[in-house]
Amino acid sequence: MAKANVSLGGRDILDLDSLSIEEYEMILQTAAEMKKIMKRDIKKVPSLRGKSIINLFYEPSTRTRTSFELAGKYLGADVVNITTASSSVVKGECLRDTILTVQSMACDAIVMRHPIEGAAAYAAEVADPVIINAGDGAHAHPSQGLLDMFTIREQGKDLKGLKMAILGDVLYSRVARTNIAAWTKMGADVHVAGPMTLLPHDIESLGVTVHKRVEDAIEGADVIDVLRIQLERQKKGLFPSPREYARIFGLNEKRLALAKPDVTVLHPGPMNRGLEISWEVGYCDNAAIRDEVQNGVAVRMALLFLTLTGGKQIENID
Amino acid sequence: MAKANVSLGGRDILDLDSLSIEEYEMILQTAAEMKKIMKRDIKKVPSLRGKSIINLFYEPSTRTRTSFELAGKYLGADVVNITTASSSVVKGECLRDTILTVQSMACDAIVMRHPIEGAAAYAAEVADPVIINAGDGAHAHPSQGLLDMFTIREQGKDLKGLKMAILGDVLYSRVARTNIAAWTKMGADVHVAGPMTLLPHDIESLGVTVHKRVEDAIEGADVIDVLRIQLERQKKGLFPSPREYARIFGLNEKRLALAKPDVTVLHPGPMNRGLEISWEVGYCDNAAIRDEVQNGVAVRMALLFLTLTGGKQIENID
Amino acid sequence: MAKANVSLGGRDILDLDSLSIEEYEMILQTAAEMKKIMKRDIKKVPSLRGKSIINLFYEPSTRTRTSFELAGKYLGADVVNITTASSSVVKGECLRDTILTVQSMACDAIVMRHPIEGAAAYAAEVADPVIINAGDGAHAHPSQGLLDMFTIREQGKDLKGLKMAILGDVLYSRVARTNIAAWTKMGADVHVAGPMTLLPHDIESLGVTVHKRVEDAIEGADVIDVLRIQLERQKKGLFPSPREYARIFGLNEKRLALAKPDVTVLHPGPMNRGLEISWEVGYCDNAAIRDEVQNGVAVRMALLFLTLTGGKQIENID
């Protein structure tokens, strides 16, 4: 473990811009240790025993919520879910009051998903517990960015100088924004393609190359990140029809062949197979989608561990 | 414990047809041990510590979901609930992808309820974790069948040669289909009665005797299994009205008197009292309905224990 | 600890009328010990290990449900949530059957919220596990009453002889009814003000003084308990409009100045800021609203501990 002079003890994890490359490194190395724990016969360690984590989800989510819940439990923490479906604290109460209420229950970390950009940063301002942003509107989803980075490196790839293609709905995607921030910081060459109606107007200011044709983004790519299409965008006229979308922008085998042979295909899930990604590509050997899920638990274990213990007990884990 | 040469380690529990009588025996004997644990002052044992179980419920359920959740927790496992109410993984994602996603989170067992027959078997094909079918459409509900078997034996009854009456909506009932499979295999004499519109066309091929009048099924019965009427069937014209249903098919005291004096009355719950079962019969001494619930937890502990440990640690429990 | 000759072992906690002052004392002293545990780095103690608690909530709730869930987990118990949102046991099943079903799963305590007055008392009659009423209609919410008492005493105030003002919707408020019962029993001087349409007709029989103007209730008060306004009452014509309500009955800084300078402001939450309480008052130094939340967990730990262990293990905790 490169303990170095960084510590994430007590830090809020709001986005990837506010973490240094050294901190990425620390998280990814810790996640590698956590992945070993996940493969043990007995997956439970006492590192976070006596800590309580609240999953505060203002939007429905299964993948991320379950992943954080398991991550916390594998580390021995108590995890309690508050979701808008079952929630009254949320109704008519301002976010500040809800966050302070949760804090008063002696919780150590709040894992928070909210439809509004900046909600997690606001929560971090008002509250003492560690805030981990599990997605705030179209802004950021840092644990997703970190699990993607982990997955890419696990494939033996160093981000520096790689050609990364991000396909699809960049405008509404916190995953896209998060990965663009991290990948450009790491020195990758990031290319973007999708319907013009689903690209931010200022996208080039993010340091990426924009293409009209997905083929140009894919050509020679080391990594392709396929974004999930949200079908309500179609109702809003932002793209013609799912079938047209698949024909023009979907990642299929023919397009995949334009990338490097060992290209890594990412997708944050859940996949709309047959829409933004074909059935074949979703199951092909280049697809690292199941790895992303597994690494997601490991990365979230690392985040909870590092923020709640400052990494002090890493020796006890191994 | 008859350890014998059977082991359920790593086995999926999909229906009762695919389990042998020797395996029934092993499960029921293990459940008897588990019931002792449930009666302890401290109900927690470490047998499944470090194992994670995901309750993946595509249909609302309280009884079965809670029962599996408690069963897992009493054995020291971590249990996480995914229900369609709070779930996005489920929306628009194919079952295969959802199952593989859950598997990638390092879960050891998936307890699964799904509205479509065969869904659990499909999940078992694609996934490595143990799949326990907690009900797939009108097909099977093996833990319910096993808890009924446990309850009948607890009353000192051996299934072989007993007269079993199953009353009501057999067509849409996974409980009926499960118990018919198990009871005929165990050599019981199974009789069925209910509205003709709620009986499968090929029901006699299952090895049961069909009656038009419930009285004929009940006459001299050792066990009566009253199925829950789902009121939406009435809207579809499958029976005239709840009041008529109660009058013609409901189990009341007068009809109960036709059975053996020590008849055991079963109902999978929740009961529609006053409809398929009268208030009096639901609370009478012959009703073993609360035993079914209690035995349900014990049987589910046994299933989780045997599939996740192969029964190797049974000595540690006692 | 004043162990004295009282014990709450096995007792149902249904309302504050049925607890003696000596029992209040015991609970509050135990809660003080529990609050120390909440402030520890490792908040988990094994006092209720092997006990199972079911949160059975027939009404949506986050604050109370989460508070009891954390309370149980901090004490090492297993906690399972059953909420009507995800529940089928509840649909069409009579309360008696649901309670008996939950009991049969070997649970030790049922924490229960129900829209009908007396539901918890009924559950206590039919079931063996400890029943803790977490709110039954407009009747009682004993843990809220106890946490308010704890909060008041923490401010160095003894209830005897204090002027207490309760403002707002007393008619539909279980919090009001609970605090009136406890505070009059403790010898406080309880004053009530609110729209006449939201006061019970027989309110003076409860031993309180009723005022038409909130100012008269607030004047010289030691404690002000602001009740949450439920906006559906407005639709029913029980008060003119939220703006009018705020103008005539809301607690704002000007009105607060009529009370004692060290007045304690309580609110059961979630607050409708700008309606029954102004933004400023909600955040002022007199507001003890976050203390109430924190003390709520401590009081619920005390209730679960005392009812499930009889207080026998208190030495192990410290």
Tab-separated table of N, CA, C and O in Angstrom, chain C residues 55 69 85 109 136-137 158 181 222 256 262 283 294:
chain	number	residue	atom	x	y	z
C	55	ASN	N	-39.976	-3.883	12.354
C	55	ASN	CA	-40.626	-2.585	12.176
C	55	ASN	C	-41.826	-2.802	11.268
C	55	ASN	O	-41.650	-3.054	10.073
C	69	GLU	N	-34.731	1.556	13.677
C	69	GLU	CA	-33.846	0.595	12.999
C	69	GLU	C	-32.402	0.769	13.489
C	69	GLU	O	-31.732	-0.203	13.831
C	85	ALA	N	-45.795	-0.144	1.757
C	85	ALA	CA	-45.363	0.040	0.369
C	85	ALA	C	-44.967	-1.273	-0.290
C	85	ALA	O	-45.275	-1.520	-1.446
C	109	ALA	N	-39.626	-8.290	19.238
C	109	ALA	CA	-40.362	-7.044	19.423
C	109	ALA	C	-40.942	-6.605	18.089
C	109	ALA	O	-40.332	-6.796	17.034
C	136	ASP	N	-50.152	5.394	16.784
C	136	ASP	CA	-51.425	4.787	16.365
C	136	ASP	C	-52.435	5.908	16.169
C	136	ASP	O	-53.010	6.425	17.120
C	137	GLY	N	-52.667	6.281	14.921
C	137	GLY	CA	-53.614	7.339	14.598
C	137	GLY	C	-53.307	8.596	15.388
C	137	GLY	O	-52.149	9.000	15.485
C	158	ASP	N	-36.738	20.973	34.865
C	158	ASP	CA	-37.559	19.961	35.503
C	158	ASP	C	-39.008	20.284	35.101
C	158	ASP	O	-39.433	21.434	35.168
C	181	ALA	N	-50.493	14.128	28.132
C	181	ALA	CA	-50.616	13.090	29.167
C	181	ALA	C	-49.403	13.084	30.095
C	181	ALA	O	-49.539	13.053	31.327
C	222	ASP	N	-41.884	28.157	29.173
C	222	ASP	CA	-40.559	27.534	29.305
C	222	ASP	C	-40.262	26.621	28.121
C	222	ASP	O	-39.098	26.404	27.765
C	256	LEU	N	-41.955	34.408	19.513
C	256	LEU	CA	-40.997	33.711	20.377
C	256	LEU	C	-40.504	34.628	21.497
C	256	LEU	O	-40.254	34.177	22.628
C	262	ASP	N	-34.912	31.685	27.740
C	262	ASP	CA	-34.269	30.378	27.533
C	262	ASP	C	-35.288	29.320	27.115
C	262	ASP	O	-35.066	28.130	27.322
C	283	TYR	N	-34.139	27.542	13.066
C	283	TYR	CA	-32.679	27.451	13.205
C	283	TYR	C	-32.126	28.191	14.418
C	283	TYR	O	-30.914	28.259	14.588
C	294	GLN	N	-31.661	13.225	17.867
C	294	GLN	CA	-30.596	12.424	18.468
C	294	GLN	C	-31.091	11.685	19.708
C	294	GLN	O	-30.859	10.492	19.872
